[in-house]
Amino acid sequence: IKHRYLAALAMVVLGGCYYDNEEELYPFAFCDTEGISWAQDIRPIIQLRCATPGCHVPGAQSPDLSTYAGVKAQADAGRIQARVIDRVPSAMPPTGPLPSCDQLKIKRWLDEGAPDN
C-alpha cells in the first residue's frame, strides 16, 4: 500500500516537470509570412533576441541593432542572412536558432529588400 501512494505521488509531482517545445509538438503549424513589416514583425524579434542589454545595443557589442538603420545596414551587407538564417560564420543569436517561423519572417523581409514599413 505504501508503494502505491509513493507511486501516485511521484506521478503527480513528476508530471508537472514536463516542458513542451511548440515546434516539436506542431511542426507544421501555420506561419504567416504575407505582408511582413519592420514595425509589426521584424522589430519585435530583433528587440527580443538581438538588441538586448549586453548584446547589440549602444555601448555593448557591435553592430548596434537598436535602430532600423543599424539593422538595415547589416541586412544590406548580408550579415543578417548569414548569421541568423544561414548561421555562418558564427550563429546568432548564440543562445540557439530563432524559431523557424521567426526565421521565415526575417527571410521574407530580407528578400523584399528589408523595407522600413
PDB file of C-alpha atoms in Angstrom:
ATOM      1  CA  ILE A   1       0.000   0.000   0.000  1.00  0.00           C
ATOM      2  CA  LYS A   2       2.833   2.358   0.870  1.00  0.00           C
ATOM      3  CA  HIS A   3       4.385   1.850  -2.590  1.00  0.00           C
ATOM      4  CA  ARG A   4       1.097   2.718  -4.294  1.00  0.00           C
ATOM      5  CA  TYR A   5       0.919   6.037  -2.511  1.00  0.00           C
ATOM      6  CA  LEU A   6       4.521   6.818  -3.349  1.00  0.00           C
ATOM      7  CA  ALA A   7       3.988   5.868  -6.984  1.00  0.00           C
ATOM      8  CA  ALA A   8       0.857   8.026  -7.217  1.00  0.00           C
ATOM      9  CA  LEU A   9       2.629  10.938  -5.551  1.00  0.00           C
ATOM     10  CA  ALA A  10       5.608  10.576  -7.897  1.00  0.00           C
ATOM     11  CA  MET A  11       3.310  10.643 -10.941  1.00  0.00           C
ATOM     12  CA  VAL A  12       1.614  13.816  -9.775  1.00  0.00           C
ATOM     13  CA  VAL A  13       4.844  15.600  -8.871  1.00  0.00           C
ATOM     14  CA  LEU A  14       6.884  14.490 -11.871  1.00  0.00           C
ATOM     15  CA  GLY A  15       4.027  15.119 -14.265  1.00  0.00           C
ATOM     16  CA  GLY A  16       4.384  18.851 -13.602  1.00  0.00           C
ATOM     17  CA  CYS A  17       8.019  18.927 -14.760  1.00  0.00           C
ATOM     18  CA  TYR A  18       7.343  18.389 -18.444  1.00  0.00           C
ATOM     19  CA  TYR A  19       8.170  21.243 -20.819  1.00  0.00           C
ATOM     20  CA  ASP A  20       6.694  21.360 -24.294  1.00  0.00           C
ATOM     21  CA  ASN A  21       8.560  22.650 -27.310  1.00  0.00           C
ATOM     22  CA  GLU A  22       5.971  24.180 -29.619  1.00  0.00           C
ATOM     23  CA  GLU A  23       7.955  23.445 -32.777  1.00  0.00           C
ATOM     24  CA  GLU A  24       8.331  19.791 -31.829  1.00  0.00           C
ATOM     25  CA  LEU A  25       4.641  19.439 -30.981  1.00  0.00           C
ATOM     26  CA  TYR A  26       3.359  21.325 -34.023  1.00  0.00           C
ATOM     27  CA  PRO A  27       5.998  21.060 -36.774  1.00  0.00           C
ATOM     28  CA  PHE A  28       3.533  22.031 -39.499  1.00  0.00           C
ATOM     29  CA  ALA A  29       1.958  24.989 -37.712  1.00  0.00           C
ATOM     30  CA  PHE A  30       0.999  27.860 -39.987  1.00  0.00           C
ATOM     31  CA  CYS A  31       3.457  30.737 -40.193  1.00  0.00           C
ATOM     32  CA  ASP A  32       2.037  33.811 -41.889  1.00  0.00           C
ATOM     33  CA  THR A  33       4.751  35.420 -44.000  1.00  0.00           C
ATOM     34  CA  GLU A  34       2.421  37.601 -46.056  1.00  0.00           C
ATOM     35  CA  GLY A  35       2.708  41.331 -45.545  1.00  0.00           C
ATOM     36  CA  ILE A  36       5.743  41.161 -43.270  1.00  0.00           C
ATOM     37  CA  SER A  37       6.618  44.569 -41.881  1.00  0.00           C
ATOM     38  CA  TRP A  38       9.529  46.001 -39.971  1.00  0.00           C
ATOM     39  CA  ALA A  39       7.323  47.558 -37.290  1.00  0.00           C
ATOM     40  CA  GLN A  40       4.922  44.680 -36.682  1.00  0.00           C
ATOM     41  CA  ASP A  41       7.053  41.605 -37.319  1.00  0.00           C
ATOM     42  CA  ILE A  42      10.797  42.163 -37.518  1.00  0.00           C
ATOM     43  CA  ARG A  43      11.494  44.868 -34.926  1.00  0.00           C
ATOM     44  CA  PRO A  44       9.864  42.817 -32.104  1.00  0.00           C
ATOM     45  CA  ILE A  45      12.062  39.810 -32.989  1.00  0.00           C
ATOM     46  CA  ILE A  46      15.206  41.972 -33.054  1.00  0.00           C
ATOM     47  CA  GLN A  47      14.306  43.676 -29.771  1.00  0.00           C
ATOM     48  CA  LEU A  48      13.569  40.380 -28.033  1.00  0.00           C
ATOM     49  CA  ARG A  49      16.502  38.335 -29.330  1.00  0.00           C
ATOM     50  CA  CYS A  50      19.246  40.710 -30.559  1.00  0.00           C
ATOM     51  CA  ALA A  51      19.060  44.293 -29.290  1.00  0.00           C
ATOM     52  CA  THR A  52      19.096  43.275 -25.649  1.00  0.00           C
ATOM     53  CA  PRO A  53      21.216  44.526 -22.749  1.00  0.00           C
ATOM     54  CA  GLY A  54      24.771  43.295 -23.205  1.00  0.00           C
ATOM     55  CA  CYS A  55      24.282  42.417 -26.854  1.00  0.00           C
ATOM     56  CA  HIS A  56      23.640  44.585 -29.911  1.00  0.00           C
ATOM     57  CA  VAL A  57      22.801  47.915 -28.282  1.00  0.00           C
ATOM     58  CA  PRO A  58      24.856  51.133 -27.980  1.00  0.00           C
ATOM     59  CA  GLY A  59      27.825  50.639 -25.696  1.00  0.00           C
ATOM     60  CA  ALA A  60      27.745  46.849 -25.915  1.00  0.00           C
ATOM     61  CA  GLN A  61      28.618  44.558 -28.798  1.00  0.00           C
ATOM     62  CA  SER A  62      28.908  45.813 -32.343  1.00  0.00           C
ATOM     63  CA  PRO A  63      26.900  46.151 -34.515  1.00  0.00           C
ATOM     64  CA  ASP A  64      24.202  48.271 -32.923  1.00  0.00           C
ATOM     65  CA  LEU A  65      20.850  46.696 -33.800  1.00  0.00           C
ATOM     66  CA  SER A  66      18.711  49.003 -31.676  1.00  0.00           C
ATOM     67  CA  THR A  67      17.561  51.057 -34.676  1.00  0.00           C
ATOM     68  CA  TYR A  68      16.156  50.339 -38.103  1.00  0.00           C
ATOM     69  CA  ALA A  69      19.226  51.997 -39.671  1.00  0.00           C
ATOM     70  CA  GLY A  70      21.558  49.652 -37.810  1.00  0.00           C
ATOM     71  CA  VAL A  71      19.579  46.548 -38.775  1.00  0.00           C
ATOM     72  CA  LYS A  72      19.181  47.733 -42.379  1.00  0.00           C
ATOM     73  CA  ALA A  73      22.949  48.243 -42.737  1.00  0.00           C
ATOM     74  CA  GLN A  74      23.547  44.673 -41.559  1.00  0.00           C
ATOM     75  CA  ALA A  75      20.766  43.346 -43.805  1.00  0.00           C
ATOM     76  CA  ASP A  76      22.161  45.142 -46.864  1.00  0.00           C
ATOM     77  CA  ALA A  77      25.632  43.741 -46.126  1.00  0.00           C
ATOM     78  CA  GLY A  78      24.188  40.214 -45.996  1.00  0.00           C
ATOM     79  CA  ARG A  79      25.086  39.736 -42.347  1.00  0.00           C
ATOM     80  CA  ILE A  80      21.539  39.132 -41.070  1.00  0.00           C
ATOM     81  CA  GLN A  81      21.045  36.407 -43.687  1.00  0.00           C
ATOM     82  CA  ALA A  82      24.452  34.869 -42.945  1.00  0.00           C
ATOM     83  CA  ARG A  83      24.331  34.902 -39.156  1.00  0.00           C
ATOM     84  CA  VAL A  84      20.624  34.379 -38.390  1.00  0.00           C
ATOM     85  CA  ILE A  85      19.360  32.298 -41.314  1.00  0.00           C
ATOM     86  CA  ASP A  86      22.436  30.507 -42.709  1.00  0.00           C
ATOM     87  CA  ARG A  87      24.172  30.524 -39.276  1.00  0.00           C
ATOM     88  CA  VAL A  88      27.663  31.120 -40.704  1.00  0.00           C
ATOM     89  CA  PRO A  89      30.429  32.031 -39.920  1.00  0.00           C
ATOM     90  CA  SER A  90      29.050  32.020 -36.386  1.00  0.00           C
ATOM     91  CA  ALA A  91      25.419  31.672 -35.451  1.00  0.00           C
ATOM     92  CA  MET A  92      23.285  34.393 -33.967  1.00  0.00           C
ATOM     93  CA  PRO A  93      21.775  34.528 -31.528  1.00  0.00           C
ATOM     94  CA  PRO A  94      24.351  32.495 -29.615  1.00  0.00           C
ATOM     95  CA  THR A  95      21.620  31.042 -27.386  1.00  0.00           C
ATOM     96  CA  GLY A  96      20.351  28.981 -30.317  1.00  0.00           C
ATOM     97  CA  PRO A  97      18.455  29.386 -33.542  1.00  0.00           C
ATOM     98  CA  LEU A  98      15.350  31.503 -33.723  1.00  0.00           C
ATOM     99  CA  PRO A  99      12.058  29.639 -34.020  1.00  0.00           C
ATOM    100  CA  SER A 100      11.509  28.585 -37.622  1.00  0.00           C
ATOM    101  CA  CYS A 101       8.578  30.984 -38.070  1.00  0.00           C
ATOM    102  CA  ASP A 102      10.738  33.941 -36.979  1.00  0.00           C
ATOM    103  CA  GLN A 103      13.429  32.818 -39.407  1.00  0.00           C
ATOM    104  CA  LEU A 104      10.865  32.594 -42.223  1.00  0.00           C
ATOM    105  CA  LYS A 105       9.607  36.094 -41.437  1.00  0.00           C
ATOM    106  CA  ILE A 106      13.118  37.537 -41.402  1.00  0.00           C
ATOM    107  CA  LYS A 107      13.979  35.732 -44.641  1.00  0.00           C
ATOM    108  CA  ARG A 108      10.862  37.090 -46.345  1.00  0.00           C
ATOM    109  CA  TRP A 109      11.616  40.613 -45.099  1.00  0.00           C
ATOM    110  CA  LEU A 110      15.191  40.354 -46.360  1.00  0.00           C
ATOM    111  CA  ASP A 111      14.000  39.015 -49.726  1.00  0.00           C
ATOM    112  CA  GLU A 112      11.738  42.054 -50.028  1.00  0.00           C
ATOM    113  CA  GLY A 113      14.705  44.405 -49.524  1.00  0.00           C
ATOM    114  CA  ALA A 114      14.363  44.895 -45.745  1.00  0.00           C
ATOM    115  CA  PRO A 115      11.892  47.801 -46.042  1.00  0.00           C
ATOM    116  CA  ASP A 116      11.064  50.203 -43.218  1.00  0.00           C
ATOM    117  CA  ASN A 117       7.342  49.533 -43.355  1.00  0.00           C
TER     118      ASN A 117
END
